[in-house]
XYZ file of C-alpha atoms in Angstrom:
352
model
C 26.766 6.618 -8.316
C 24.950 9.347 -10.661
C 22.241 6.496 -11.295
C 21.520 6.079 -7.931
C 21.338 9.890 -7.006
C 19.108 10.298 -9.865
C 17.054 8.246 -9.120
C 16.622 9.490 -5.337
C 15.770 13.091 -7.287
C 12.780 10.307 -8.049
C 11.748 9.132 -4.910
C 11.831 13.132 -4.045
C 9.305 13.951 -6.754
C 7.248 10.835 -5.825
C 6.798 12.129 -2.480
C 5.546 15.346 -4.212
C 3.057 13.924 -6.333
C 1.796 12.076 -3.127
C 1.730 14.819 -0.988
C -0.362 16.886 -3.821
C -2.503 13.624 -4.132
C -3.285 13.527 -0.563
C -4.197 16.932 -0.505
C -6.672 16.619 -3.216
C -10.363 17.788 -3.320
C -12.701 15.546 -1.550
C -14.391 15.232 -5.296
C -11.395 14.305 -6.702
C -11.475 10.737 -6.894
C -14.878 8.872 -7.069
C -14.387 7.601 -3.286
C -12.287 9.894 -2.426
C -15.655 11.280 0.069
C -16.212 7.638 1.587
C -12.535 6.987 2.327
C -12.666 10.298 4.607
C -15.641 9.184 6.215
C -14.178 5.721 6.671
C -11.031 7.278 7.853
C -12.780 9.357 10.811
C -14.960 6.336 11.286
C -11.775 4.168 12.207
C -9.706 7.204 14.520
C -13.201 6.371 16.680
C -13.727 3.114 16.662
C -12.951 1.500 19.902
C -11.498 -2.172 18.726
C -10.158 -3.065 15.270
C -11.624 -1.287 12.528
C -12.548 -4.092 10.400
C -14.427 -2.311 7.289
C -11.673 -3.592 5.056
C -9.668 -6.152 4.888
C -6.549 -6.568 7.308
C -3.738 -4.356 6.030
C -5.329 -1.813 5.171
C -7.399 -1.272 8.171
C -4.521 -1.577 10.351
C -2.373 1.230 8.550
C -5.796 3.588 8.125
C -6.559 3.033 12.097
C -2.685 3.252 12.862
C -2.328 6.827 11.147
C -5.988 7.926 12.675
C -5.984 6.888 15.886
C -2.003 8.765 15.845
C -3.634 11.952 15.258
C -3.079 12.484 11.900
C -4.825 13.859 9.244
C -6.673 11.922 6.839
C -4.719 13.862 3.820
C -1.621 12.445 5.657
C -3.081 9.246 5.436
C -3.835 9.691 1.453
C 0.205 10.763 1.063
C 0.981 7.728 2.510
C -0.977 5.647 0.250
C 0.200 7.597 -2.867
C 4.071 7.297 -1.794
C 3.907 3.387 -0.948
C 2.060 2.968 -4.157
C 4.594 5.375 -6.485
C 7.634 4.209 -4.576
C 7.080 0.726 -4.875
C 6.351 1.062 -8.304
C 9.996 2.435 -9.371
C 11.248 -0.264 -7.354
C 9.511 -2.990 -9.908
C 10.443 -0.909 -12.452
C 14.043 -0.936 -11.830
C 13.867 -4.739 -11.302
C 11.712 -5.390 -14.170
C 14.369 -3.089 -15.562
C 17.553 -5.218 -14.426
C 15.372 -8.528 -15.752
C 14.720 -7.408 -18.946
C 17.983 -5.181 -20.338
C 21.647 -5.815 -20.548
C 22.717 -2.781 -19.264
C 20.583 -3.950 -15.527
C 20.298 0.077 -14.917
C 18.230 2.140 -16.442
C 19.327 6.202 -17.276
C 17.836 9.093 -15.983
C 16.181 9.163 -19.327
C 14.728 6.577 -19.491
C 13.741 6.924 -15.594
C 12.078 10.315 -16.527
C 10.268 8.751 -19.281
C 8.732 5.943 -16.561
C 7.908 8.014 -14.495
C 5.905 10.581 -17.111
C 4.041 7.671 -17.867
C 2.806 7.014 -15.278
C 1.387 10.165 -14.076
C -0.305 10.014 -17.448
C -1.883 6.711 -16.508
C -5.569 6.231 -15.380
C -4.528 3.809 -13.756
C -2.161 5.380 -11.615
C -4.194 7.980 -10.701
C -7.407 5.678 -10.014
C -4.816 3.614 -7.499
C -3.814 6.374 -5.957
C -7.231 8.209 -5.267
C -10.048 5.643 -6.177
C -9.052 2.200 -5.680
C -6.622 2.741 -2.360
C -6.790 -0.858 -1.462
C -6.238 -2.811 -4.862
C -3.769 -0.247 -6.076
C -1.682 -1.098 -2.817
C -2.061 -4.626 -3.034
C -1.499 -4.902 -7.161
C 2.200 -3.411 -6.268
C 3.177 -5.935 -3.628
C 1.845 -8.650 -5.871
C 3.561 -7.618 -8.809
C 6.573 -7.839 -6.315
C 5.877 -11.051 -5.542
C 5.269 -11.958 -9.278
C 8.950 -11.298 -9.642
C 9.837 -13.374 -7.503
C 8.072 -16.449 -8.204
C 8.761 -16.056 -12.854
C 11.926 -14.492 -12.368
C 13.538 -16.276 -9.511
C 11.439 -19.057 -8.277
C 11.574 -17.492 -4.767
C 8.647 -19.215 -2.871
C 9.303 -17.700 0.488
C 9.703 -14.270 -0.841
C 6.396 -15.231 -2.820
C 4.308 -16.231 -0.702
C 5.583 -13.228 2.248
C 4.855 -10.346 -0.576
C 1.734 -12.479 -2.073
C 0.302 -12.588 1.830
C 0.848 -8.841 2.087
C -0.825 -8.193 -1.415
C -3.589 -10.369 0.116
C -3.696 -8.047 3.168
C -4.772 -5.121 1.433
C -6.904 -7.022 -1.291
C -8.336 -9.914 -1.183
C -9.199 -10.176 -4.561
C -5.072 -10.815 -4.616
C -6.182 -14.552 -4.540
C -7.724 -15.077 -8.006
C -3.756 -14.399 -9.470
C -3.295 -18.060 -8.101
C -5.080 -20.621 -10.621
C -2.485 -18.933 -13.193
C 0.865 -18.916 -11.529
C 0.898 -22.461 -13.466
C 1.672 -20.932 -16.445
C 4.815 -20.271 -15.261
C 6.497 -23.615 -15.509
C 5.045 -23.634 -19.065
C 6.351 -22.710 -22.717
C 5.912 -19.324 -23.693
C 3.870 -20.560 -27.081
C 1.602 -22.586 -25.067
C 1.397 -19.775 -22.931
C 0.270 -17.494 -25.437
C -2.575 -19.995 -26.988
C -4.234 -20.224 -23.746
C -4.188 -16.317 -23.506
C -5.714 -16.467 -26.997
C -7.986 -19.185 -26.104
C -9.403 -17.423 -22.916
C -9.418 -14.054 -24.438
C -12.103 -15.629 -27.243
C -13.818 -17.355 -24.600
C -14.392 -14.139 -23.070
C -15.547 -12.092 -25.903
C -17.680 -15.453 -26.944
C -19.274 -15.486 -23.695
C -18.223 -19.176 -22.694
C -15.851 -18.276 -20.158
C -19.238 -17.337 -17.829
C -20.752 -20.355 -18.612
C -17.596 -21.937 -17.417
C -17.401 -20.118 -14.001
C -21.649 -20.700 -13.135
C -20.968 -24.243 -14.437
C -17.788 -24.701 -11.990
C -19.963 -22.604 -8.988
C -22.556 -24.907 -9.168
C -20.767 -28.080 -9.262
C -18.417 -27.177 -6.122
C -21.169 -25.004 -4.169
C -19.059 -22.224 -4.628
C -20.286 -18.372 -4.252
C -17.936 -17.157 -7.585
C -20.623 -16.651 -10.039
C -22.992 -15.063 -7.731
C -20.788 -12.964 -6.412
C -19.043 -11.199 -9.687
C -22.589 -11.173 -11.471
C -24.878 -9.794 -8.634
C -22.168 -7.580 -7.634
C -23.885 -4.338 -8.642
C -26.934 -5.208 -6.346
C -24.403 -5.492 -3.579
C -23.340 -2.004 -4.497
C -26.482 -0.621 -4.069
C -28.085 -1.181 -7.326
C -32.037 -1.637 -7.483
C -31.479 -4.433 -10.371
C -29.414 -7.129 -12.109
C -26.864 -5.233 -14.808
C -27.212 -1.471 -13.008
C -23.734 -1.615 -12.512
C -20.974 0.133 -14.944
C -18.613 -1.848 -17.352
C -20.945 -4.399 -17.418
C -19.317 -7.583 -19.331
C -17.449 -7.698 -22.088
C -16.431 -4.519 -23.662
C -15.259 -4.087 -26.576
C -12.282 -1.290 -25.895
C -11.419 -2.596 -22.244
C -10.762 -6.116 -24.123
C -9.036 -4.165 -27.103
C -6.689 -1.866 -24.590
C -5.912 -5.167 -22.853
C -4.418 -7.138 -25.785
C -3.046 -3.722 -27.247
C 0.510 -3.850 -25.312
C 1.152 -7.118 -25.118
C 0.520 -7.504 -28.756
C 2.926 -4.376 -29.997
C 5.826 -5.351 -27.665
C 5.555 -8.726 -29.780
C 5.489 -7.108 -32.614
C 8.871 -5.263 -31.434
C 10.545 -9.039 -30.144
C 9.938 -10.181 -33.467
C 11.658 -7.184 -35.383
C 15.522 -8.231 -35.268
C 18.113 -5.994 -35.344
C 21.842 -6.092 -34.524
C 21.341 -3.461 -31.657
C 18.492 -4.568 -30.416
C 20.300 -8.328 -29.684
C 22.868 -6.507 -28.133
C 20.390 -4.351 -25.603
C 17.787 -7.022 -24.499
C 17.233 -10.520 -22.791
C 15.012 -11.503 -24.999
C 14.029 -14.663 -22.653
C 13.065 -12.679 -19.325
C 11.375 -10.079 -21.933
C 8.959 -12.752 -22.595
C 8.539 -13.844 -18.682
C 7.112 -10.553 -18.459
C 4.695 -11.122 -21.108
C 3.866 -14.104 -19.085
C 3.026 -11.898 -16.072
C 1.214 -9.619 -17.777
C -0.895 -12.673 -19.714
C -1.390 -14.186 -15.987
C -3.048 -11.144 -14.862
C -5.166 -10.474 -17.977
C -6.608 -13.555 -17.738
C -8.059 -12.583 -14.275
C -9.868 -10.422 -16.302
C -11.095 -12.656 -19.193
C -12.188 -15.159 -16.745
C -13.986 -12.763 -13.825
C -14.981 -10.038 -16.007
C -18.247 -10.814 -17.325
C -19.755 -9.017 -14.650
C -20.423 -5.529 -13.143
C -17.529 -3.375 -12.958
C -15.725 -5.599 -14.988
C -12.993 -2.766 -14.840
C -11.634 -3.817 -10.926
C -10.449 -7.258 -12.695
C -9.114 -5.300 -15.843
C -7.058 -3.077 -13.671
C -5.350 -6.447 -12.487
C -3.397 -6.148 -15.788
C -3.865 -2.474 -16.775
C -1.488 -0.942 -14.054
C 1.183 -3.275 -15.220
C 0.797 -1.059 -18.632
C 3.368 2.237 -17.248
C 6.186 -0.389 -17.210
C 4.803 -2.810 -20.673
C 5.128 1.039 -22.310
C 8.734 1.433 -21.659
C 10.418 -1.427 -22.246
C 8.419 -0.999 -25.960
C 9.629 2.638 -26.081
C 12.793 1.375 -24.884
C 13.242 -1.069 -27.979
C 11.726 1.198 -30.404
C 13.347 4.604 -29.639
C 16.631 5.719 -28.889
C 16.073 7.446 -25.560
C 19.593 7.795 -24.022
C 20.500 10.434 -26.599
C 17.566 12.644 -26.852
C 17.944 14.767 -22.984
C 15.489 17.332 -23.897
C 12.546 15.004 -24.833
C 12.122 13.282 -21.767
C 12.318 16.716 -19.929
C 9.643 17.644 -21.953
C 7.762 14.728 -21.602
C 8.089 14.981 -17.470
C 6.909 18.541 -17.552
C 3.487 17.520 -19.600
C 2.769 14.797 -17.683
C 3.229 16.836 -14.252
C 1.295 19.715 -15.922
C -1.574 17.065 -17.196
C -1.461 15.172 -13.956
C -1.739 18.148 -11.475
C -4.491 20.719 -13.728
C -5.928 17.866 -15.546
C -5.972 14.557 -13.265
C -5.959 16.419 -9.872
C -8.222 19.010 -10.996
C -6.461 22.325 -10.347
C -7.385 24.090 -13.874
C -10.523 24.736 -11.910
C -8.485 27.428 -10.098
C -7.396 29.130 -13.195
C -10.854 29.346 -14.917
């Protein structure tokens, strides 16, 4: 019962941090501008606003053409984004650790990380629609490695799809799945060299071409279709070297942490669904090995990167002792709420 109410004091503090999101300066968020434009753009519009793709054109013209404001609208996607995040959390969670429920602890811990993510905070305020879809396909991710539910699959993967299309590139490496973990892990390796060699582009032009399809064209030429005047004017073009280096960092360390054996350790983890979720997060990585040698190389990185908040913990979670230290995770909430608000939200410029 105390687990449960504390973690309701969560779902109370999420809407908070949504509500402060969705107020946010207009500059606040690189399209944080555009979106309000879009937003007043749909409330007008006298059919189906169709600028985006399905879902989230339906919920932005649902909530305009309602009345509401558009920083309504931005709570809204900050608390379906935050909320459903805990939820995967606590299920990752119950997958991963013997006890199933995690403490307030280790629950304030989460949750500090995350507001110290970038990639939280560019979900919540930059990337609206990919940072909605990425949680209800990491829901259906669950499903399909943890529990082989198709159905539920397939209904979360459809709304992930809804909001994102770019949802759909997950698929080719749901296969991995029903393989070995160290087979698993030497395609990861594989790809991830391919990628820094360069051959993984040659791979997806060479595949384009033979099957007419527009792949290549699209993720190279992409900055041209963002307004660009030439080929390469876009930014995070290709492979760089600390995206790719932040994107094996995690995976790599909570290894490192599998491999170290102790007697209370054994006696904390399942060891087996611990590496399933290495297998998710390798799955969506290689998203970005394969489709990143482009422009803005960064919207196929964040595929894996916003997995990271919950990839932190469970290391943390191995590595420290968090259910007896109480005053560390209060500290650690109260920085990341001060760093998040004056730092990611911008309000030290009130105080200067």
């Amino acid at each position: 019962m105390y687990k449960v109410k504390s973690f309701s004091v969560f779902i109370f503090l999420s809407m908070l941090i949504s509500i402060f999101t969705g107020i946010r300066l207009p500059d606040v968020g690189r399209d944080t501008e555009a979106y309000i434009e879009y937003f007043h753009d749909s409330s007008i519009d006298d059919g189906f606003y169709d600028r985006f793709e399905p879902g989230f054109s339906l919920l932005m013209q649902l909530l305009s053409k309602a009345g509401l404001s558009v920083e309504v609208f931005f709570t809204c996607v900050a608390f379906i984004i935050t909320v459903t995040y805990l939820y995967i959390f606590k299920r990752t969670y119950k997958h991963c650790f013997l006890d199933k429920n995690p403490s307030t602890s280790i629950i304030t811990i989460f949750f500090s990380l995350l507001l110290f993510s970038s990639w939280y905070i560019a979900s919540t305020t930059n990337g609206l629609r990919q940072g909605l879809a990425l949680v209800f396909l990491y829901l259906s991710l669950l499903e399909f490695f943890y529990n082989s539910h198709k159905l539920k699959f397939v209904f979360l993967f459809v709304i992930a799809t809804l909001f994102h299309y770019s949802s759909i590139l997950i698929l080719p490496f749901l296969a991995l799945h029903y393989l070995r973990f160290r087979f698993v892990f030497i395609i990861w390796v594989l790809v991830g060299l391919g990628f820094a060699l360069g051959v993984n582009e040659l791979g997806v032009k060479l595949i384009s071409e033979t099957f007419g399809l527009p792949i290549y064209e699209y993720v190279k030429y992409y900055s041209l279709e963002k307004g660009s005047e030439e080929l390469g004017g876009g930014m995070y073009e290709g492979f760089i070297t600390s995206f790719f280096i932040y994107t094996i960092l995690w995976p790599l360390i909570l290894l490192f942490v599998l491999k170290v054996k102790t007697p209370i350790k054994e006696k904390m983890i399942n060891t087996e669904n611990v590496y399933i979720l290495l297998k998710i997060y390798f799955s969506l990585s290689l998203v970005y090995f394969v489709m990143g040698f482009g422009p803005f190389s960064n919207r196929y990185a964040l595929f894996s990167w916003m997995l990271v908040p919950i990839m932190q913990i469970v290391i943390f979670r191995l590595s420290i002792r968090l259910q007896t230290e109480k005053i560390i995770p209060l500290f650690f909430l109260f920085s990341s709420l001060v760093f998040f608000l004056y730092l990611r939200l911008d309000w030290i410029r009130f105080i200067k």
